[in-house]
Amino acid sequence: MSVADVVRERGTDLDRGLTTEEVKRLREQFGPNALPAPPKPSVIKQILAQFLNPLVGTLLVAAGIAVGVATMGHEPGGPRGLARFSDAIAILTIVILNAFIGFYQERKAEKALDALMKLSAARCKVRRSGEIVHADARQLVPGDLVLLEAGDKVPADLRLVCATELQTVEGELTGESTPVEKQVDAAVPADAGVGDQVTMAFSGTTVVHGEARGVVVATGRETQVGRVGKMLSEVVKQQSPLEERLDQFSAQILWVTLGLSALLFIIGFVKGVVAWHVLLLTAVSVAVAVIPEGLPAITSITLALGMQRMAQRGAVVRKLAAVETLGCATVICTDKTGTLTRNEMTVRSLVVEGLDIEVTGDGGHAAGEFRAAGETMPALPDAAKQAVMAAVLANTASLLRRPGAEVQLTGDPTEGALLVLGEKAGVHREEAMKGRESLLTIPFNSARKRMTVVTRERADGADVVVSRSKGAIDVLLPLCTKCLTAEGVVPLDDARRAAILAKAEAMSAKALRVLAMAERRLGDGAVDRDEAERELTYLGMVGMIDPPRAEVKAAVEAARVAGIRVVMITGDHPITAVAIAKELGLWREGARALTGDDMRAMDDAALGEVLPQVRVFARVDPEHKLRIVQLLQGRHDVVAMTGDGVNDAPAIKQAAIGVAMGRGGTDVAREAADMVLQDDNFATIVEAVREGRAIYRNIQKSIFFLLSSNAGLCIAVFTASFFSPNAVPPLTALQILWINLVTNGLPALALGVDPPESGQMQEAPRAPEAPIMGRNDWIGIMVVGALMAAAAMVIYTLPIWAGSTPHEAERSKLSMVFTLLALSPLAHAFNCRSRTASIFKLGVFSNPLLVVAVVVSGAIHVMALVVPGLQPVFRTDHDWTATEVAVTVGLSLLPVPAIELAKLIGLGRPKAPAAA
């Protein structure tokens, strides 16, 4: 839209701005220039939501039945008073504890839209009724005439009507740190992306150079930042793979629980041996035996401990499930600038006549070497130093030296890179200017594409005036008539000119930004602008780039070996993006690159077909990033999205796991993310993948341990129900809860922090639809459960109570079975550490926490057997004989040889990774 169209549509007077009455009317029409605060769930709703889990509901029903049975009466010899309600109290305590653990995690309410509001400028200069006033940015309305200057934060989306060398940094929206030159009268296509709309200044971006006036065309939700906010609020966060699997697992356990309990009740009712309320209590016991009550707490604690380990490695996890989600990631979509690259321009190449010099080091340190033909140069030749001098003097950036070789740059990143080049070459701008008098500066702008500085200085014993220029090679070279060589200044003939341009094109093909340097010695008279930039002597050129981080290439290769595809999504030029991708090893044979324009021309079906081959998306807008993530998820990929800008936030939130940068990232990206990298190090993501896989495997170990132990309880209780309670006294609900939570809980937690198994990063990513427990796992669970139950039935049938009273025999059997089903899982816990490796190969003491957990759990159970105050509660008031101890301990070890045999025949071996 042209300036005239904007003025006509908005009714803005470019000399006086809007009147007070017009501002008031427009504010009532459009509202404040701010993003609306998102609704937040109430505390009550969040607490109540914790009880909607099917397993929790089943336990609540079981607690209600236990209360009802305890109220109706009690068995002869059973507990009295409040002890009658011990089953119900124990069940309710576990339910409430798990609910508050979940509530605590969910109270980390999302703050992404709040962070977006912080991007709005607090104050701004605006012309109203002919006067310039400092107004609250929230009070701007469409049609306001805003004044901008260097250092300002743009308060709303503006159509520029007047600009003088205006440059803005739009990294918050595009992800790119290079300043964008703005042009008032440029022809911009209607479908141009954000980065190409050079006639606009967007809300939340920063002015780094020049000044301008602009008419407000969008405020609040209608700005580009606001559109990101709307997308963010509309994104529905998908469940993590772990959450999905646990939900499915809970549903399966629920149906098994209901089926077994109903079957047990029906069989008992038909037999008519015991009263119906006793049958209900028995059914409750079966339900409690099947349900792994400690699983939610153990899962949360295992993930929380994983969070602590990740924080020590520089990754702060904001949401528990995100820890393991990275472990099954199949695609990592990553921004380029600041994530794969250093987010600082660095000179890589210095080319003078007859010499191609490689520059080492980075753009943030003065340390570096110069190499020619692979050999380190002891010093730069004079011709090269002369070229560097021109680049350093024709410069408006500033450099602050810090301890060591580190430097801090202020100003344009490109010019800062040239100052760092000078530091490496021993050409320091401050020292160079001490003997020079600045006479004239002709600034850089988008039309001229060059900058010139004229100084008076002392040379060869006389005062001379020297003009030095730097700029685009295609602009500066036509102004040159001579060329500096090792032999001196020679005419710049067509052959030399063609060779220079060919070299510049080769450098550009490597994604290097090329700048040329030139100079001219003038007379000692008045300095003329035209004279300063004609008949120049070409000195040389530099090639610079925002280089990849040193550690990223190895991290990308590690991801590939782990079966994870890394995709670059950037707002940068495709040539630059592909060059970086090749340097990092992202670009494989058959890879493709797509631009935002390519994506606009493709529907979802066409884009989905080529997605597996695409390694680079360039010149993309926020909508494109979100679309890419959604299409990948439609292909059943588990997508991790990394980024640091506002433009990344919707895709970060949409992804299964969003990863934001902590140092260079925006508040919006960090608040939308599941994980924040404090060191902005892409390699930390690979460590997170490793940790995520280890955590998921440990959760599987804990679940296998709990379910196999519960299977023994369930089968034992279910089998005992077919016999007379006098001959086969059944376990009570309290005893089952004691085994599930008190004696089994600590080993399950210790398995959750088991050291990672070797080779996990050579396995294929876990399929998103894969169940938590596979077929072999379920076979193992049933085998172990059957062995434990069989051992319990053996105890019931042993003829070692001859001569005992019925009460003594009943208490003796119950105590032994109670202890067997408590100790057998403790021995079995060591089996659960690996699906393939023998416990003797792993070493019993390689997980010292598990050893401590087993010893402590065993000691706690012994307390229930010997403490007089606990014996009536657990019905363990019985004096043990040596035979009973030996039989109980011996039978409790049965699962160990069974699982060792399964490992020996190769059950549960992992699959190899597919090519990524």
JSON list of N, CA, C and O in Angstrom, two decimals, residues 1 187-193 197 600:
[
{"chain": "A", "resi": 1, "resn": "MET", "atom": "N", "xyz": [0.85, -1.19, 0.00]},
{"chain": "A", "resi": 1, "resn": "MET", "atom": "CA", "xyz": [0.00, 0.00, 0.00]},
{"chain": "A", "resi": 1, "resn": "MET", "atom": "C", "xyz": [0.89, 1.24, 0.00]},
{"chain": "A", "resi": 1, "resn": "MET", "atom": "O", "xyz": [1.82, 1.34, 0.79]},
{"chain": "A", "resi": 187, "resn": "ALA", "atom": "N", "xyz": [8.67, -0.93, -4.10]},
{"chain": "A", "resi": 187, "resn": "ALA", "atom": "CA", "xyz": [7.51, -1.71, -4.56]},
{"chain": "A", "resi": 187, "resn": "ALA", "atom": "C", "xyz": [7.54, -3.06, -3.85]},
{"chain": "A", "resi": 187, "resn": "ALA", "atom": "O", "xyz": [8.47, -3.84, -4.03]},
{"chain": "A", "resi": 188, "resn": "VAL", "atom": "N", "xyz": [6.54, -3.33, -3.04]},
{"chain": "A", "resi": 188, "resn": "VAL", "atom": "CA", "xyz": [6.48, -4.56, -2.25]},
{"chain": "A", "resi": 188, "resn": "VAL", "atom": "C", "xyz": [5.28, -5.37, -2.69]},
{"chain": "A", "resi": 188, "resn": "VAL", "atom": "O", "xyz": [4.15, -4.87, -2.68]},
{"chain": "A", "resi": 189, "resn": "PRO", "atom": "N", "xyz": [5.47, -6.64, -3.08]},
{"chain": "A", "resi": 189, "resn": "PRO", "atom": "CA", "xyz": [4.33, -7.48, -3.47]},
{"chain": "A", "resi": 189, "resn": "PRO", "atom": "C", "xyz": [3.34, -7.64, -2.32]},
{"chain": "A", "resi": 189, "resn": "PRO", "atom": "O", "xyz": [3.72, -7.61, -1.15]},
{"chain": "A", "resi": 190, "resn": "ALA", "atom": "N", "xyz": [2.10, -7.84, -2.66]},
{"chain": "A", "resi": 190, "resn": "ALA", "atom": "CA", "xyz": [1.05, -7.96, -1.64]},
{"chain": "A", "resi": 190, "resn": "ALA", "atom": "C", "xyz": [1.26, -9.17, -0.74]},
{"chain": "A", "resi": 190, "resn": "ALA", "atom": "O", "xyz": [0.86, -9.17, 0.42]},
{"chain": "A", "resi": 191, "resn": "ASP", "atom": "N", "xyz": [1.89, -10.23, -1.30]},
{"chain": "A", "resi": 191, "resn": "ASP", "atom": "CA", "xyz": [2.07, -11.46, -0.52]},
{"chain": "A", "resi": 191, "resn": "ASP", "atom": "C", "xyz": [3.48, -11.58, 0.05]},
{"chain": "A", "resi": 191, "resn": "ASP", "atom": "O", "xyz": [3.93, -12.67, 0.40]},
{"chain": "A", "resi": 192, "resn": "ALA", "atom": "N", "xyz": [4.21, -10.46, 0.14]},
{"chain": "A", "resi": 192, "resn": "ALA", "atom": "CA", "xyz": [5.58, -10.49, 0.63]},
{"chain": "A", "resi": 192, "resn": "ALA", "atom": "C", "xyz": [5.61, -10.93, 2.10]},
{"chain": "A", "resi": 192, "resn": "ALA", "atom": "O", "xyz": [4.71, -10.62, 2.88]},
{"chain": "A", "resi": 193, "resn": "GLY", "atom": "N", "xyz": [6.67, -11.66, 2.47]},
{"chain": "A", "resi": 193, "resn": "GLY", "atom": "CA", "xyz": [6.84, -12.08, 3.85]},
{"chain": "A", "resi": 193, "resn": "GLY", "atom": "C", "xyz": [7.25, -10.91, 4.72]},
{"chain": "A", "resi": 193, "resn": "GLY", "atom": "O", "xyz": [7.58, -9.82, 4.23]},
{"chain": "A", "resi": 197, "resn": "GLN", "atom": "N", "xyz": [9.07, -6.87, 3.73]},
{"chain": "A", "resi": 197, "resn": "GLN", "atom": "CA", "xyz": [8.21, -5.68, 3.72]},
{"chain": "A", "resi": 197, "resn": "GLN", "atom": "C", "xyz": [9.03, -4.47, 4.21]},
{"chain": "A", "resi": 197, "resn": "GLN", "atom": "O", "xyz": [8.92, -4.04, 5.36]},
{"chain": "A", "resi": 600, "resn": "ARG", "atom": "N", "xyz": [3.92, -21.47, -0.05]},
{"chain": "A", "resi": 600, "resn": "ARG", "atom": "CA", "xyz": [2.64, -20.81, -0.37]},
{"chain": "A", "resi": 600, "resn": "ARG", "atom": "C", "xyz": [2.02, -21.40, -1.63]},
{"chain": "A", "resi": 600, "resn": "ARG", "atom": "O", "xyz": [0.79, -21.41, -1.79]}
]
